[in-house]
mmCIF file of C-alpha atoms in Angstrom:
data_model
loop_
_atom_site.group_PDB
_atom_site.id
_atom_site.type_symbol
_atom_site.label_atom_id
_atom_site.label_comp_id
_atom_site.label_asym_id
_atom_site.label_seq_id
_atom_site.Cartn_x
_atom_site.Cartn_y
_atom_site.Cartn_z
ATOM 1 C CA GLN A 17 78.583 142.609 108.692
ATOM 2 C CA GLN A 18 81.946 141.160 108.134
ATOM 3 C CA GLN A 19 81.497 138.032 110.104
ATOM 4 C CA VAL A 20 80.952 134.502 108.975
ATOM 5 C CA LYS A 21 79.171 132.458 111.570
ATOM 6 C CA GLN A 22 79.998 128.711 111.453
ATOM 7 C CA SER A 23 78.296 125.800 113.272
ATOM 8 C CA PRO A 24 78.632 123.464 114.980
ATOM 9 C CA GLN A 25 81.919 123.899 116.792
ATOM 10 C CA SER A 26 82.435 120.239 116.892
ATOM 11 C CA LEU A 27 80.741 117.210 115.258
ATOM 12 C CA ILE A 28 80.897 113.539 115.711
ATOM 13 C CA VAL A 29 79.593 111.336 112.864
ATOM 14 C CA GLN A 30 79.634 107.528 112.427
ATOM 15 C CA LYS A 31 81.561 106.114 109.494
ATOM 16 C CA GLY A 32 79.389 106.087 106.427
ATOM 17 C CA GLY A 33 77.110 108.915 107.709
ATOM 18 C CA ILE A 34 76.530 112.368 106.379
ATOM 19 C CA SER A 35 78.509 115.320 107.963
ATOM 20 C CA ILE A 36 76.923 118.647 107.666
ATOM 21 C CA ILE A 37 78.530 121.950 108.577
ATOM 22 C CA ASN A 38 76.681 125.301 108.216
ATOM 23 C CA CYS A 39 77.842 128.866 107.767
ATOM 24 C CA ALA A 40 75.960 132.094 107.661
ATOM 25 C CA TYR A 41 76.840 135.630 106.551
ATOM 26 C CA GLU A 42 75.322 139.139 106.423
ATOM 27 C CA ASN A 43 77.274 140.933 103.790
ATOM 28 C CA THR A 44 75.770 140.561 100.308
ATOM 29 C CA ALA A 45 78.996 141.897 98.870
ATOM 30 C CA PHE A 46 80.732 138.624 99.411
ATOM 31 C CA ASP A 47 81.260 136.848 96.070
ATOM 32 C CA TYR A 48 83.060 133.654 96.663
ATOM 33 C CA PHE A 49 82.700 131.015 99.409
ATOM 34 C CA PRO A 50 85.346 128.370 99.940
ATOM 35 C CA TRP A 51 85.695 125.587 102.307
ATOM 36 C CA TYR A 52 89.084 124.615 103.691
ATOM 37 C CA GLN A 53 90.170 121.401 105.376
ATOM 38 C CA GLN A 54 92.986 121.428 108.053
ATOM 39 C CA PHE A 55 94.626 118.369 109.638
ATOM 40 C CA PRO A 56 96.451 118.758 112.949
ATOM 41 C CA GLY A 57 99.778 120.582 112.732
ATOM 42 C CA LYS A 58 99.163 121.552 109.016
ATOM 43 C CA GLY A 59 97.985 124.530 107.165
ATOM 44 C CA PRO A 60 94.430 124.572 105.729
ATOM 45 C CA ALA A 61 93.984 123.332 102.165
ATOM 46 C CA LEU A 62 91.227 124.339 99.747
ATOM 47 C CA LEU A 63 88.533 121.689 99.602
ATOM 48 C CA ILE A 64 85.705 123.034 97.474
ATOM 49 C CA ALA A 65 84.344 126.556 96.704
ATOM 50 C CA ILE A 66 81.199 128.104 95.186
ATOM 51 C CA ARG A 67 80.014 131.460 93.787
ATOM 52 C CA PRO A 68 76.632 132.835 94.754
ATOM 53 C CA ASP A 69 75.104 132.402 91.354
ATOM 54 C CA VAL A 70 75.201 128.584 91.847
ATOM 55 C CA SER A 71 72.992 126.836 94.307
ATOM 56 C CA GLU A 72 74.946 123.610 94.577
ATOM 57 C CA LYS A 73 78.456 122.257 93.690
ATOM 58 C CA LYS A 74 79.556 118.766 94.127
ATOM 59 C CA GLU A 75 83.141 117.275 94.004
ATOM 60 C CA GLY A 76 83.220 113.613 94.819
ATOM 61 C CA ARG A 77 81.738 113.097 98.364
ATOM 62 C CA PHE A 78 81.857 116.806 99.124
ATOM 63 C CA THR A 79 78.938 119.139 98.244
ATOM 64 C CA ILE A 80 78.389 122.798 98.975
ATOM 65 C CA SER A 81 74.759 123.891 99.199
ATOM 66 C CA PHE A 82 74.229 127.628 98.783
ATOM 67 C CA ASN A 83 71.077 129.636 99.720
ATOM 68 C CA LYS A 84 71.435 133.192 98.563
ATOM 69 C CA SER A 85 68.180 134.482 100.079
ATOM 70 C CA ALA A 86 68.964 133.034 103.334
ATOM 71 C CA LYS A 87 72.654 134.037 103.228
ATOM 72 C CA GLN A 88 73.624 130.491 104.228
ATOM 73 C CA PHE A 89 75.915 127.883 102.790
ATOM 74 C CA SER A 90 76.709 124.444 103.976
ATOM 75 C CA LEU A 91 79.186 121.693 103.471
ATOM 76 C CA HIS A 92 77.898 118.181 103.190
ATOM 77 C CA ILE A 93 80.242 115.103 103.278
ATOM 78 C CA MET A 94 78.635 112.019 102.060
ATOM 79 C CA ASP A 95 79.783 108.529 103.224
ATOM 80 C CA SER A 96 82.078 110.114 105.877
ATOM 81 C CA GLN A 97 85.279 108.275 106.488
ATOM 82 C CA PRO A 98 87.861 108.306 109.328
ATOM 83 C CA GLY A 99 90.266 110.132 107.022
ATOM 84 C CA ASP A 100 87.841 113.038 106.877
ATOM 85 C CA SER A 101 88.427 113.764 110.513
ATOM 86 C CA ALA A 102 89.827 117.274 110.453
ATOM 87 C CA THR A 103 88.872 120.936 111.203
ATOM 88 C CA TYR A 104 86.810 122.557 108.414
ATOM 89 C CA PHE A 105 86.698 126.232 107.807
ATOM 90 C CA CYS A 106 84.204 128.149 105.699
ATOM 91 C CA ALA A 107 85.226 131.557 104.361
ATOM 92 C CA ALA A 108 83.843 134.432 102.277
ATOM 93 C CA ARG A 109 85.690 136.618 99.952
ATOM 94 C CA TRP A 110 85.657 140.208 100.729
ATOM 95 C CA SER A 111 87.078 143.146 98.629
ATOM 96 C CA ASN A 112 90.665 142.939 97.416
ATOM 97 C CA TYR A 113 90.591 139.100 97.683
ATOM 98 C CA GLN A 114 90.508 139.171 101.466
ATOM 99 C CA LEU A 115 88.904 136.192 103.118
ATOM 100 C CA ILE A 116 86.673 136.361 106.123
ATOM 101 C CA TRP A 117 86.860 133.093 108.022
ATOM 102 C CA GLY A 118 84.430 131.122 110.077
ATOM 103 C CA ALA A 119 85.611 129.870 113.537
ATOM 104 C CA GLY A 120 85.985 126.232 112.348
ATOM 105 C CA THR A 121 84.320 122.862 113.005
ATOM 106 C CA LYS A 122 86.261 120.026 114.368
ATOM 107 C CA LEU A 123 84.906 116.859 112.729
ATOM 108 C CA ILE A 124 85.478 113.387 114.151
ATOM 109 C CA ILE A 125 84.379 110.346 112.182
ATOM 110 C CA LYS A 126 83.909 107.331 114.447
ATOM 111 C CA PRO A 127 84.920 104.025 112.822
ATOM 112 C CA ASP B 12 107.603 120.758 93.882
ATOM 113 C CA GLY B 13 106.087 124.305 94.345
ATOM 114 C CA GLY B 14 104.859 125.306 97.739
ATOM 115 C CA ILE B 15 105.210 127.470 100.764
ATOM 116 C CA THR B 16 107.922 126.682 103.396
ATOM 117 C CA GLN B 17 107.559 127.987 106.895
ATOM 118 C CA SER B 18 110.360 127.599 109.373
ATOM 119 C CA PRO B 19 110.893 126.667 112.025
ATOM 120 C CA LYS B 20 108.035 124.321 112.799
ATOM 121 C CA TYR B 21 108.321 124.901 116.521
ATOM 122 C CA LEU B 22 109.814 128.053 118.189
ATOM 123 C CA PHE B 23 110.239 128.892 121.743
ATOM 124 C CA ARG B 24 110.844 132.537 122.980
ATOM 125 C CA LYS B 25 111.541 134.150 126.226
ATOM 126 C CA GLU B 26 109.280 136.896 127.233
ATOM 127 C CA GLY B 27 110.746 140.373 126.135
ATOM 128 C CA GLN B 28 112.506 138.892 123.008
ATOM 129 C CA ASN B 29 111.733 139.538 119.313
ATOM 130 C CA VAL B 30 111.586 136.472 117.060
ATOM 131 C CA THR B 31 111.249 136.265 113.261
ATOM 132 C CA LEU B 32 109.221 133.559 111.459
ATOM 133 C CA SER B 33 110.217 132.680 107.964
ATOM 134 C CA CYS B 34 107.896 132.224 105.043
ATOM 135 C CA GLU B 35 109.251 131.397 101.520
ATOM 136 C CA GLN B 36 107.302 130.449 98.427
ATOM 137 C CA ASN B 37 108.382 129.230 94.979
ATOM 138 C CA LEU B 38 104.829 129.374 93.440
ATOM 139 C CA ASN B 39 105.587 132.850 91.825
ATOM 140 C CA HIS B 40 102.577 134.117 93.750
ATOM 141 C CA ASP B 41 102.082 137.827 94.097
ATOM 142 C CA ALA B 42 100.151 138.105 97.327
ATOM 143 C CA MET B 43 101.282 136.834 100.649
ATOM 144 C CA TYR B 44 99.475 136.634 103.977
ATOM 145 C CA TRP B 45 100.200 136.055 107.716
ATOM 146 C CA TYR B 46 97.488 134.634 109.902
ATOM 147 C CA ARG B 47 97.327 133.735 113.503
ATOM 148 C CA GLN B 48 95.372 130.787 114.697
ATOM 149 C CA ASP B 49 94.255 130.208 118.296
ATOM 150 C CA PRO B 50 92.239 127.226 119.448
ATOM 151 C CA GLY B 51 88.495 127.445 118.798
ATOM 152 C CA GLN B 52 88.926 130.571 116.715
ATOM 153 C CA GLY B 53 89.114 131.197 113.001
ATOM 154 C CA LEU B 54 92.129 132.593 111.228
ATOM 155 C CA ARG B 55 92.845 136.114 112.128
ATOM 156 C CA LEU B 56 94.808 138.301 109.610
ATOM 157 C CA ILE B 57 98.006 139.871 110.768
ATOM 158 C CA TYR B 58 99.558 141.486 107.706
ATOM 159 C CA TYR B 59 99.317 140.942 103.885
ATOM 160 C CA SER B 60 101.321 142.055 100.893
ATOM 161 C CA GLN B 61 99.994 142.286 97.318
ATOM 162 C CA ILE B 62 103.362 143.206 95.761
ATOM 163 C CA VAL B 63 107.015 143.557 96.588
ATOM 164 C CA ASN B 64 107.821 146.479 98.933
ATOM 165 C CA ASP B 65 104.293 147.023 100.019
ATOM 166 C CA PHE B 66 102.272 145.536 102.811
ATOM 167 C CA GLN B 67 99.123 146.366 104.699
ATOM 168 C CA LYS B 68 97.922 145.745 108.355
ATOM 169 C CA GLY B 69 95.364 143.215 108.964
ATOM 170 C CA ASP B 70 92.913 142.865 111.832
ATOM 171 C CA ILE B 71 95.538 142.191 114.606
ATOM 172 C CA ALA B 72 98.803 143.872 113.423
ATOM 173 C CA GLU B 73 99.771 145.311 116.817
ATOM 174 C CA GLY B 74 102.955 143.787 118.189
ATOM 175 C CA TYR B 75 103.995 142.402 114.697
ATOM 176 C CA SER B 76 105.986 143.618 111.809
ATOM 177 C CA VAL B 77 106.765 142.365 108.332
ATOM 178 C CA SER B 78 108.880 143.011 105.299
ATOM 179 C CA ARG B 79 108.520 142.205 101.551
ATOM 180 C CA GLU B 80 111.884 142.830 99.938
ATOM 181 C CA LYS B 81 111.537 139.857 97.545
ATOM 182 C CA LYS B 82 108.546 138.276 95.894
ATOM 183 C CA GLU B 83 109.333 134.854 97.306
ATOM 184 C CA SER B 84 109.817 135.923 101.002
ATOM 185 C CA PHE B 85 107.574 137.433 103.727
ATOM 186 C CA PRO B 86 109.000 137.170 107.157
ATOM 187 C CA LEU B 87 107.020 138.056 110.210
ATOM 188 C CA THR B 88 108.643 139.389 113.273
ATOM 189 C CA VAL B 89 106.882 138.980 116.619
ATOM 190 C CA THR B 90 108.024 141.764 118.793
ATOM 191 C CA SER B 91 108.052 142.066 122.606
ATOM 192 C CA ALA B 92 105.107 144.436 122.317
ATOM 193 C CA GLN B 93 102.782 141.480 121.377
ATOM 194 C CA LYS B 94 101.077 140.810 124.701
ATOM 195 C CA ASN B 95 100.051 137.176 123.994
ATOM 196 C CA PRO B 96 102.180 135.707 121.242
ATOM 197 C CA THR B 97 101.779 132.013 122.028
ATOM 198 C CA ALA B 98 99.868 130.788 118.926
ATOM 199 C CA PHE B 99 99.981 128.814 115.604
ATOM 200 C CA TYR B 100 101.183 131.097 112.743
ATOM 201 C CA LEU B 101 100.204 130.399 109.177
ATOM 202 C CA CYS B 102 101.654 131.939 106.032
ATOM 203 C CA ALA B 103 99.627 131.849 102.723
ATOM 204 C CA SER B 104 100.031 133.033 99.307
ATOM 205 C CA ARG B 105 97.789 133.675 96.152
ATOM 206 C CA SER B 106 98.383 134.202 92.574
ATOM 207 C CA GLN B 107 97.099 137.383 91.093
ATOM 208 C CA GLY B 108 93.594 136.970 89.819
ATOM 209 C CA SER B 109 93.092 133.617 91.708
ATOM 210 C CA TYR B 110 90.741 133.214 94.581
ATOM 211 C CA GLY B 111 92.461 130.247 96.270
ATOM 212 C CA TYR B 112 94.987 130.581 98.997
ATOM 213 C CA THR B 113 97.917 128.094 99.383
ATOM 214 C CA PHE B 114 99.066 127.710 103.022
ATOM 215 C CA GLY B 115 102.404 126.637 104.529
ATOM 216 C CA SER B 116 102.388 124.049 107.326
ATOM 217 C CA GLY B 117 102.679 126.720 110.111
ATOM 218 C CA THR B 118 105.008 127.621 112.891
ATOM 219 C CA ARG B 119 103.966 127.012 116.519
ATOM 220 C CA LEU B 120 105.396 129.777 118.690
ATOM 221 C CA THR B 121 105.513 129.291 122.509
ATOM 222 C CA VAL B 122 106.582 131.999 124.887
ATOM 223 C CA VAL B 123 108.323 130.517 127.898
#
């Protein structure tokens, strides 16, 4: 119930391609779904976030798609660049502002 | 510049020793968090604090202790009771009413 399942564990995409990372959850009480980006040796940084009353949110090359009925949400990175190579975490907000984290996806963009 | 400072960046500890990881923030955030990160796993919550002089256990608190005597500081002690302490430790903070977390750059602890 409290888990957020993230896939794939790792992903290799050619430069200029679309990177897609998926997350699924069970608890319908989750009310905020952020994505964080983490570079090696650094802490995660908030990339983009969405609430469940919105089906899509776009910020530059990054888009979250949210399917409330399927309890799934995904991150799309358009025109992927080598600088996008990082580990990406999805998360869901639980009560009292606690975040439940996915296991992470290591994304490699090949030049 | 406002942010979270974690120190040291790398820490080596002998088995049986306690060690304290520092976390300081100048963002005036109310809530602070400690997470542990292991390869291939998500972030696991160790302890969190919503206000000064109060803190709560997270999912993996055994073998760890914290204090919150000042709003800006939330040190984590890894005790000898922690069976597998080698990991990357992340401190985060959040402003009251905000959903976003701000993370420090982490401390990598290695037991030798």
